């Protein structure tokens, strides 16, 4: 007797769970198949920044989609709390991108003006204003861009809450189940062959993040390992997230904790945290917040962010196989983009009308994408 | 240069922190001295039941005080969330004391009638009603007493939140600091001698729980070790806390977790969790909720509850030393009693008028207490 | 630039490493490809019993091979110590199979006589002799079979030592590398396609244990999950391994530790340790060694033993693909069989003459095996 | 019924256990009283360097005692292995003190000449010789002093083995037992008052390390916290211990691990590892062994070394109380000095003749010591 579902989702991270949740609420019979435990990969490793403005510098479909997703969080985390009891520590105090030189300040001021066209709350902080907001920030910071509408949450709790909410609304959650390959009838998917046997499904959505190429070698997604650490202070050191472009952010969490992320190691599937990674993070963090030296070191970990060839996520049906969908390649913005991805992918699979800008920008066979695959 | 405070509190568990918080809000300069890290002993090991009715069978001052304290939780946990970002998972769905035999049912029904005199929401559940509320409970349970106004929370998060809120309102928090003895001027306290030197204080409050006798050999408090385990299910198994008198309770937590407590090992200062303790808990838990066998084992730990000679806590000034106060001996009800203890002890130390029933029932030189100490 | 090797080994457990070590010593250029970290699956989860007589009841090729492998340990662990600094705690004090009833005693006495035909050191222990050897064993044990030439070691240390010795003699060790599929030229292997790209190799050996079917769906290997716990005593409780057939053994380790294994959950790829599994192990252990109740609970874990359709391991070349070899399906005897498997598989791959009894009994297309695969 | 012993030892670290072991072998009835678990403080946190020459620069009684103790290790670790099964990874490959400048080289060469007067194996390594021995050492190292007779071991295993050997030879080991004060009859000790009640003993030896002042406020011992980290490499990076005077050493362990120690934070009883401490260690380690950046970060921890006022340990009877002995203040050399301390203190307590140089140099009321205590 083979199990049969409307939709099988491969990958139990925030993407897979967010989609499964929406589809189940829409009445579908859904299974999530995860080779490890739910939310155990990139999802739980994220620093949790909801940086629609901090992370996505350029205007375009990705930022539009990110802003849409960011707006979903307040209601979504309430919903998760209600169904799971888990508080994901949504923090809406904003992100500051500090300038460490006049040169950086100039660039950031331009960005402030650009943002203010459509977000009047964005503003430039001069040195004093910055230190008024963050009195312990380094004296070397000459100012900063304040993005009050970006936020952050506790990514591991969010990933757990998404998995639990799925269980609790009736999604079939199969942990420790490896998908070997698709079950195909000509070019139409009929299910997946897994370590637990064949699972029949009319539609299959691959949300395997950095591991997407395992099943779909022609989808250009590769891992960019990010190492993170967390420290705990004996008083509040930081109120807002501090975010520097070339890869260091300080994210204040409940209980006077700070998450410091993250390195970028492309094409590395290992999850090992290197001594060099920690050294890099501590040096950067000290340059932004010198008092970090006195905090207690708590933990270190890493995650494999799924990066795509052109920097945009893949969301859509596979051009060669009917019924195979992909939602992957969200890189550093997986947490941020998960609520909107859940809604969009559910609508797509359900055959609802979807916004053209999303469909066209993120579909798998978009122009910029060479489906022949990369390295 | 010696540090000087209005009040020094010995012990950084929920009692010490709750008192420190109230005194600081009242304008006092307070230090909490803890030999390990804050909240690292009994406070964080508790199952977190707020069982004013489930735990305290007999009418009397302890129950009155417990009911008062229980009522403080909703506002208090909001306050903690605001100041610390930590959600302590307050669950107000109530406690069920199940009957495993007609004999137990008779006794519990008497208790229901007793409670209904003053709490109309308490009610008897017959077998079907019990299984309506908890469909997975053992078929062997013949009914139960439902206490909808008892509750529970996540004790480790609560202990952490209390320590963090103290730091964040300005309490001086000294971790890893052992108090060797009191600094006395005749029979009046002047401070404490610690591993970090002398700390001057006009008043000293000892909240050392099971370790109270270290400083105050004549205060009859001894440890009763409680071993606990936690498991995680792949769906919600339990909504209400199940509580059986001779030492087994199942407490449902966020994320489909269940905490199973607790053994009672008197006069044992060890923190080791024994194989026999786990065997006992699993057997008991299985008899209440058979499906517990299929859950994932997560963790085991223990805590040393401070028990007093007559079963009542000590809260008051030491009869022989002016300025030395004690708040200890709260046994299994430390989490429950901490908010009211914080308020009461603060009032006492501040010289405010306090309720006579508390003062007289819990003072150190009450009739029932032999200050000569026990083994 | 593709990497090119003489031999690629898929799987970094004790089998893969033991083979890689022998091949490298024979001058081959070898790579071990492991999807997680080396030795992180069944190898490190084993209780480490070297039970050629305790585990393998029946005469035949498996026992012959096991006895041969057991004899290799003393020299092999010395070699590992020299090259890695790791002591694997080889214990050669023997295994006792206790009888809990006269019926069991009769069976075991027959087995003693059978063994004594070729191992004069095997002997029956009557009740008193058993309790002389193990004074704390349960009074309910009426005697036992003493197998002084069986032994045990610390499996996690052994697995680590094997991985380290491979690194240190020059094997290329690729962690966090998933093999997607074989690179084939008609029916001859040319390498493997992995998450880290294509790896060329003239021969490929699959030692993926319970995960063998991922690459070779027609090789009948399925997981049998075994849950284990460890406890620590405050004095030596046990000198010899106690081994009961239906799935409980107590294995004394250095530092007064005891490993208690193991449940048997067939066709379960999950690594979760269940509450029911721990309950089973503690009940069984208590029935053999009542004082186990007073020990400190230390840890719990599980491993997926690779079982084959007919209970014999697969060791040989794949009948359909030239250059693809398999060494898998060693079930509960992986640690025991690893040294001999290392030597045998290396000889096979090197084209040396190998013993006919091994070749014929364990080859993949042996009579008893239906290559059509099982569920 | 009070327990009665010949000797009670306060503190279950390597000192307490080494002494208890010797006294028990000499026929005494001994109890070790430890407030936490055995070996859980400085003993297990050490990097394990046996640096009689590397650590103790100056001629004198401490070095003489250290050389004597170092010579005891080979036989002692064999004995531990036999009784406990625990291999403590004794490594006798020597220590190198590298020179990072010509100035340092000059000083170290003087030291080499000094040592060669009595240890012909000590020698200077020029740049090439250093890199022949340690090919991955930094190019910036211009040479080094090679001390082939210093060594190292795995301190946590050593501390555990000492506790286990004590249990196994019949020492009474009381964990989780806090000593409140001495039981005195005038100025003669009769036992100790503990959290587990009164323990009678004719002699009491205090081996409480950094916590010695708790019981003996006039003995000048204070904590110097040392933070350490460990990393793991994928091949052997280092063969000899690299030791730089101002507080960084790299100690190669089994399995291609390296322990990097240690900061020095005086008068700090906290066990927290700070972000600043890790940053310091990683920077130093990178300057000695650049490839350390590529290793996997494994763990961080700290220990409180007991430092004395004049830098020499205290070993002897208390001048004011008959029967109270102290063995404390061994600072960074506790592991190294433990075997000789065990023998010496046992002899002293047993009333045997002891070497005058030890007795006079380390007695509590030596000239250089101000028994009035320090801060």
Tab-separated table of C-alpha atoms in Angstrom, chain D residues 23-366:
chain	number	residue	atom	x	y	z
D	23	UNK	CA	47.144	7.279	51.872
D	24	UNK	CA	44.754	4.462	51.026
D	25	UNK	CA	47.538	2.351	49.632
D	26	UNK	CA	49.336	2.993	52.932
D	27	UNK	CA	46.375	1.522	54.809
D	28	UNK	CA	44.543	4.637	55.921
D	29	UNK	CA	40.772	5.071	55.899
D	30	UNK	CA	40.232	8.150	53.786
D	31	UNK	CA	37.300	10.251	52.659
D	32	UNK	CA	37.388	12.828	49.872
D	33	UNK	CA	34.737	15.536	50.193
D	34	UNK	CA	33.971	17.524	47.056
D	35	UNK	CA	31.285	20.163	46.728
D	36	UNK	CA	30.655	19.405	43.074
D	37	UNK	CA	31.748	16.295	41.192
D	38	UNK	CA	35.281	14.939	41.408
D	39	UNK	CA	37.779	16.675	39.190
D	40	UNK	CA	35.274	19.180	37.925
D	41	UNK	CA	37.231	22.379	38.515
D	42	UNK	CA	40.760	23.414	37.563
D	43	UNK	CA	41.889	19.790	37.202
D	44	UNK	CA	39.811	19.041	34.178
D	45	UNK	CA	40.342	22.457	32.611
D	46	UNK	CA	44.101	22.239	32.344
D	47	UNK	CA	45.912	21.936	29.036
D	48	UNK	CA	47.920	19.173	30.669
D	49	UNK	CA	51.448	20.420	30.021
D	50	UNK	CA	54.091	18.671	32.106
D	51	UNK	CA	56.377	21.651	31.812
D	52	UNK	CA	58.921	21.288	34.554
D	53	UNK	CA	61.386	23.140	32.353
D	54	UNK	CA	59.004	25.094	30.123
D	55	UNK	CA	56.947	26.562	32.932
D	56	UNK	CA	59.438	26.964	35.769
D	57	UNK	CA	62.188	29.201	34.572
D	58	UNK	CA	64.107	29.619	37.741
D	59	UNK	CA	66.218	27.200	39.630
D	60	UNK	CA	64.873	26.440	43.067
D	61	UNK	CA	62.738	24.138	45.111
D	62	UNK	CA	59.712	24.389	42.833
D	63	UNK	CA	61.662	23.229	39.810
D	64	UNK	CA	63.327	20.478	41.760
D	65	UNK	CA	59.947	19.290	42.955
D	66	UNK	CA	58.512	19.574	39.462
D	67	UNK	CA	61.315	17.493	37.940
D	68	UNK	CA	60.744	14.859	40.577
D	69	UNK	CA	57.040	14.825	39.835
D	70	UNK	CA	57.519	14.722	36.072
D	71	UNK	CA	59.640	11.612	36.441
D	72	UNK	CA	56.777	9.825	38.169
D	73	UNK	CA	54.367	10.048	35.244
D	74	UNK	CA	55.261	7.072	33.047
D	75	UNK	CA	54.762	4.579	35.863
D	76	UNK	CA	51.814	6.444	37.324
D	77	UNK	CA	49.795	6.577	34.119
D	78	UNK	CA	50.408	2.855	33.610
D	79	UNK	CA	49.015	2.246	37.086
D	80	UNK	CA	45.960	4.371	36.319
D	81	UNK	CA	45.347	2.498	33.086
D	82	UNK	CA	45.520	-0.835	34.868
D	83	UNK	CA	43.088	0.132	37.615
D	84	UNK	CA	40.629	2.226	35.626
D	85	UNK	CA	40.900	1.355	31.945
D	86	UNK	CA	41.462	5.038	31.204
D	87	UNK	CA	44.330	6.043	28.948
D	88	UNK	CA	45.396	9.589	29.797
D	89	UNK	CA	47.295	10.128	26.534
D	90	UNK	CA	50.708	10.752	28.028
D	91	UNK	CA	52.767	12.416	25.329
D	92	UNK	CA	56.521	12.586	25.910
D	93	UNK	CA	57.575	14.250	22.693
D	94	UNK	CA	58.688	17.428	24.360
D	95	UNK	CA	57.949	21.125	24.404
D	96	UNK	CA	59.316	23.833	22.127
D	97	UNK	CA	59.528	27.434	23.286
D	98	UNK	CA	59.730	29.355	20.030
D	99	UNK	CA	61.457	32.714	19.564
D	100	UNK	CA	59.551	35.327	17.616
D	101	UNK	CA	62.447	37.780	17.451
D	102	UNK	CA	66.205	37.813	17.724
D	103	UNK	CA	65.802	39.313	21.161
D	104	UNK	CA	63.727	36.392	22.327
D	105	UNK	CA	66.194	34.056	20.654
D	106	UNK	CA	69.073	35.456	22.674
D	107	UNK	CA	67.246	34.957	25.924
D	108	UNK	CA	66.179	31.445	25.050
D	109	UNK	CA	69.700	30.491	23.971
D	110	UNK	CA	70.942	31.542	27.401
D	111	UNK	CA	68.310	29.361	28.915
D	112	UNK	CA	69.385	26.457	26.696
D	113	UNK	CA	72.932	26.752	27.977
D	114	UNK	CA	71.732	26.885	31.524
D	115	UNK	CA	69.609	23.761	31.078
D	116	UNK	CA	72.354	21.858	29.277
D	117	UNK	CA	74.398	21.921	32.454
D	118	UNK	CA	72.162	19.198	33.778
D	119	UNK	CA	69.994	18.079	30.827
D	120	UNK	CA	72.103	17.351	27.769
D	121	UNK	CA	69.081	16.706	25.625
D	122	UNK	CA	67.885	20.286	25.737
D	123	UNK	CA	68.968	22.097	22.604
D	124	UNK	CA	68.568	25.182	20.515
D	125	UNK	CA	66.703	24.884	17.241
D	126	UNK	CA	67.591	27.347	14.550
D	127	UNK	CA	64.927	28.456	12.129
D	128	UNK	CA	65.398	25.498	9.806
D	129	UNK	CA	65.587	22.952	12.575
D	130	UNK	CA	62.437	24.352	14.104
D	131	UNK	CA	60.594	24.077	10.825
D	132	UNK	CA	61.978	20.605	10.274
D	133	UNK	CA	60.365	19.563	13.535
D	134	UNK	CA	57.213	21.627	12.988
D	135	UNK	CA	56.840	22.340	9.262
D	136	UNK	CA	53.615	24.276	9.718
D	137	UNK	CA	54.912	26.655	12.381
D	138	UNK	CA	54.852	30.315	11.409
D	139	UNK	CA	57.630	31.607	9.172
D	140	UNK	CA	58.028	34.403	11.689
D	141	UNK	CA	59.506	32.082	14.263
D	142	UNK	CA	63.274	32.457	14.181
D	143	UNK	CA	64.147	29.428	16.280
D	144	UNK	CA	63.297	27.844	19.563
D	145	UNK	CA	64.366	26.025	22.690
D	146	UNK	CA	63.610	22.325	22.523
D	147	UNK	CA	62.819	20.631	25.836
D	148	UNK	CA	62.476	16.947	24.947
D	149	UNK	CA	61.826	15.803	28.487
D	150	UNK	CA	58.816	17.948	29.158
D	151	UNK	CA	55.559	16.375	28.089
D	152	UNK	CA	51.820	16.606	28.344
D	153	UNK	CA	48.697	14.543	28.842
D	154	UNK	CA	44.932	14.824	28.593
D	155	UNK	CA	44.069	16.624	31.828
D	156	UNK	CA	40.372	15.818	31.936
D	157	UNK	CA	41.062	12.118	31.454
D	158	UNK	CA	43.815	12.279	34.069
D	159	UNK	CA	41.504	13.954	36.592
D	160	UNK	CA	38.830	11.365	35.893
D	161	UNK	CA	41.274	8.489	36.158
D	162	UNK	CA	42.484	9.753	39.528
D	163	UNK	CA	38.938	9.928	40.867
D	164	UNK	CA	38.108	6.485	39.511
D	165	UNK	CA	41.262	4.892	40.881
D	166	UNK	CA	40.405	6.321	44.299
D	167	UNK	CA	36.922	4.808	44.165
D	168	UNK	CA	38.329	1.513	43.007
D	169	UNK	CA	40.884	1.188	45.803
D	170	UNK	CA	38.301	2.035	48.430
D	171	UNK	CA	38.518	5.748	49.140
D	172	UNK	CA	35.166	7.107	50.300
D	173	UNK	CA	34.231	9.652	47.674
D	174	UNK	CA	31.560	12.147	48.687
D	175	UNK	CA	30.435	14.286	45.785
D	176	UNK	CA	28.097	17.278	46.095
D	177	UNK	CA	29.155	17.756	49.686
D	178	UNK	CA	30.092	21.221	50.875
D	179	UNK	CA	32.387	21.628	53.864
D	180	UNK	CA	31.091	24.471	55.996
D	181	UNK	CA	33.822	24.592	58.605
D	182	UNK	CA	36.237	22.593	60.698
D	183	UNK	CA	35.263	20.691	63.799
D	184	UNK	CA	37.852	21.827	66.309
D	185	UNK	CA	38.764	20.853	69.841
D	186	UNK	CA	40.753	23.872	70.889
D	187	UNK	CA	43.352	24.108	68.175
D	188	UNK	CA	43.197	20.465	67.102
D	189	UNK	CA	41.030	19.341	64.272
D	190	UNK	CA	38.493	16.597	64.873
D	191	UNK	CA	36.704	16.621	61.552
D	192	UNK	CA	34.597	18.782	59.298
D	193	UNK	CA	31.019	20.051	59.368
D	194	UNK	CA	29.469	19.515	55.965
D	195	UNK	CA	26.175	19.774	54.135
D	196	UNK	CA	25.921	16.018	54.681
D	197	UNK	CA	26.538	16.314	58.417
D	198	UNK	CA	29.614	15.993	60.581
D	199	UNK	CA	32.497	13.873	59.380
D	200	UNK	CA	35.045	12.898	62.010
D	201	UNK	CA	38.677	12.660	60.978
D	202	UNK	CA	41.978	12.759	62.782
D	203	UNK	CA	43.549	14.746	60.021
D	204	UNK	CA	42.067	17.036	57.416
D	205	UNK	CA	43.837	18.028	54.214
D	206	UNK	CA	42.540	21.037	52.336
D	207	UNK	CA	43.115	20.745	48.583
D	208	UNK	CA	40.455	23.216	47.496
D	209	UNK	CA	42.610	25.067	45.002
D	210	UNK	CA	41.260	28.514	44.253
D	211	UNK	CA	38.575	28.027	46.891
D	212	UNK	CA	41.011	27.420	49.741
D	213	UNK	CA	40.244	30.750	51.407
D	214	UNK	CA	36.691	29.672	52.005
D	215	UNK	CA	37.861	27.419	54.840
D	216	UNK	CA	41.205	29.023	55.551
D	217	UNK	CA	40.931	32.773	55.087
D	218	UNK	CA	44.538	33.292	56.115
D	219	UNK	CA	46.002	31.130	53.378
D	220	UNK	CA	46.887	33.394	50.493
D	221	UNK	CA	45.441	31.654	47.467
D	222	UNK	CA	43.502	33.446	44.792
D	223	UNK	CA	42.073	32.385	41.455
D	224	UNK	CA	43.674	33.130	38.107
D	225	UNK	CA	41.108	32.184	35.540
D	226	UNK	CA	42.431	30.523	32.426
D	227	UNK	CA	40.289	30.269	29.325
D	228	UNK	CA	41.066	27.561	26.790
D	229	UNK	CA	39.757	26.385	23.461
D	230	UNK	CA	40.244	23.251	21.430
D	231	UNK	CA	40.247	22.741	17.704
D	232	UNK	CA	40.411	19.689	15.499
D	233	UNK	CA	42.378	19.410	12.282
D	234	UNK	CA	41.995	17.061	9.361
D	235	UNK	CA	45.641	16.012	9.568
D	236	UNK	CA	48.438	16.293	12.141
D	237	UNK	CA	49.409	19.950	12.361
D	238	UNK	CA	51.716	19.779	15.318
D	239	UNK	CA	53.867	17.182	17.023
D	240	UNK	CA	55.380	19.088	19.945
D	241	UNK	CA	53.795	21.490	22.360
D	242	UNK	CA	54.507	25.117	21.418
D	243	UNK	CA	54.819	27.309	24.466
D	244	UNK	CA	55.171	31.079	24.573
D	245	UNK	CA	55.743	32.716	27.904
D	246	UNK	CA	53.121	35.435	28.010
D	247	UNK	CA	50.296	33.035	27.832
D	248	UNK	CA	49.743	31.047	24.752
D	249	UNK	CA	50.440	27.412	24.218
D	250	UNK	CA	49.377	24.948	21.572
D	251	UNK	CA	49.186	21.405	22.865
D	252	UNK	CA	48.656	18.595	20.315
D	253	UNK	CA	46.281	15.882	21.472
D	254	UNK	CA	45.212	12.523	20.108
D	255	UNK	CA	43.056	12.554	16.994
D	256	UNK	CA	44.671	15.687	15.490
D	257	UNK	CA	43.212	17.915	18.186
D	258	UNK	CA	44.987	20.960	19.565
D	259	UNK	CA	44.292	22.596	22.898
D	260	UNK	CA	45.010	26.317	22.882
D	261	UNK	CA	45.527	27.930	26.253
D	262	UNK	CA	45.251	30.094	28.190
D	263	UNK	CA	44.337	33.509	29.356
D	264	UNK	CA	45.202	34.774	32.824
D	265	UNK	CA	42.498	36.683	34.653
D	266	UNK	CA	43.486	37.179	38.273
D	267	UNK	CA	40.943	37.361	41.105
D	268	UNK	CA	38.077	36.224	38.899
D	269	UNK	CA	36.026	33.330	40.236
D	270	UNK	CA	33.734	33.235	37.218
D	271	UNK	CA	33.946	30.303	34.858
D	272	UNK	CA	32.590	32.211	31.900
D	273	UNK	CA	34.620	32.143	28.730
D	274	UNK	CA	34.607	35.615	27.242
D	275	UNK	CA	34.500	36.590	23.604
D	276	UNK	CA	37.635	38.611	24.298
D	277	UNK	CA	39.405	35.582	25.712
D	278	UNK	CA	38.715	33.548	22.618
D	279	UNK	CA	39.789	36.400	20.378
D	280	UNK	CA	43.077	36.653	22.287
D	281	UNK	CA	43.758	32.933	22.021
D	282	UNK	CA	42.928	32.691	18.340
D	283	UNK	CA	45.112	35.669	17.473
D	284	UNK	CA	48.046	34.268	19.394
D	285	UNK	CA	47.571	30.789	17.994
D	286	UNK	CA	47.431	32.090	14.447
D	287	UNK	CA	50.699	33.935	14.954
D	288	UNK	CA	52.392	30.652	15.901
D	289	UNK	CA	50.601	28.242	13.568
D	290	UNK	CA	48.807	30.094	10.750
D	291	UNK	CA	46.998	26.999	9.523
D	292	UNK	CA	45.042	26.936	12.762
D	293	UNK	CA	42.515	29.116	10.930
D	294	UNK	CA	41.382	26.110	8.922
D	295	UNK	CA	40.749	23.839	11.871
D	296	UNK	CA	37.335	23.071	13.267
D	297	UNK	CA	36.469	24.890	16.455
D	298	UNK	CA	35.408	22.316	19.019
D	299	UNK	CA	35.030	23.641	22.512
D	300	UNK	CA	35.858	26.349	25.016
D	301	UNK	CA	36.142	26.193	28.776
D	302	UNK	CA	37.926	27.743	31.705
D	303	UNK	CA	39.458	26.813	35.003
D	304	UNK	CA	40.508	28.668	38.116
D	305	UNK	CA	44.146	28.104	38.847
D	306	UNK	CA	45.072	28.615	42.482
D	307	UNK	CA	47.865	31.138	42.737
D	308	UNK	CA	49.690	31.931	45.961
D	309	UNK	CA	51.134	35.193	47.158
D	310	UNK	CA	54.732	34.285	46.417
D	311	UNK	CA	54.142	31.927	43.523
D	312	UNK	CA	55.012	28.762	45.458
D	313	UNK	CA	52.511	26.120	46.483
D	314	UNK	CA	51.502	25.593	50.079
D	315	UNK	CA	52.131	22.105	51.329
D	316	UNK	CA	52.220	21.493	55.032
D	317	UNK	CA	50.424	21.597	58.331
D	318	UNK	CA	48.626	24.743	59.344
D	319	UNK	CA	50.719	26.583	61.956
D	320	UNK	CA	47.736	27.308	64.180
D	321	UNK	CA	45.681	24.128	63.978
D	322	UNK	CA	46.981	20.675	64.689
D	323	UNK	CA	45.910	18.147	62.075
D	324	UNK	CA	44.886	20.622	59.401
D	325	UNK	CA	47.058	20.336	56.316
D	326	UNK	CA	47.005	22.295	53.112
D	327	UNK	CA	48.077	21.338	49.585
D	328	UNK	CA	47.114	24.229	47.363
D	329	UNK	CA	48.466	27.111	45.333
D	330	UNK	CA	50.050	25.004	42.566
D	331	UNK	CA	48.926	27.586	39.997
D	332	UNK	CA	49.421	26.429	36.405
D	333	UNK	CA	51.366	23.348	37.465
D	334	UNK	CA	48.730	21.325	39.239
D	335	UNK	CA	48.674	18.424	36.834
D	336	UNK	CA	52.464	18.274	36.699
D	337	UNK	CA	52.886	18.439	40.464
D	338	UNK	CA	50.090	16.100	41.483
D	339	UNK	CA	51.962	12.778	41.622
D	340	UNK	CA	54.765	14.162	43.779
D	341	UNK	CA	52.304	16.109	45.912
D	342	UNK	CA	50.364	12.914	46.492
D	343	UNK	CA	53.454	11.135	47.724
D	344	UNK	CA	54.826	14.045	49.730
D	345	UNK	CA	51.578	14.905	51.507
D	346	UNK	CA	50.921	11.262	52.291
D	347	UNK	CA	54.356	10.919	53.810
D	348	UNK	CA	53.876	14.097	55.804
D	349	UNK	CA	50.522	13.044	57.184
D	350	UNK	CA	51.821	9.553	57.923
D	351	UNK	CA	54.647	11.082	59.910
D	352	UNK	CA	57.361	9.769	57.642
D	353	UNK	CA	60.576	11.597	57.102
D	354	UNK	CA	60.214	14.053	54.234
D	355	UNK	CA	62.854	15.949	52.225
D	356	UNK	CA	63.819	19.113	54.005
D	357	UNK	CA	63.844	21.209	50.845
D	358	UNK	CA	60.205	20.505	50.223
D	359	UNK	CA	59.168	20.895	53.811
D	360	UNK	CA	60.903	24.189	54.305
D	361	UNK	CA	60.121	25.775	50.987
D	362	UNK	CA	56.423	25.073	50.826
D	363	UNK	CA	55.341	25.129	54.466
D	364	UNK	CA	52.557	27.552	55.232
D	365	UNK	CA	54.468	29.810	57.614
D	366	UNK	CA	57.495	30.277	55.416
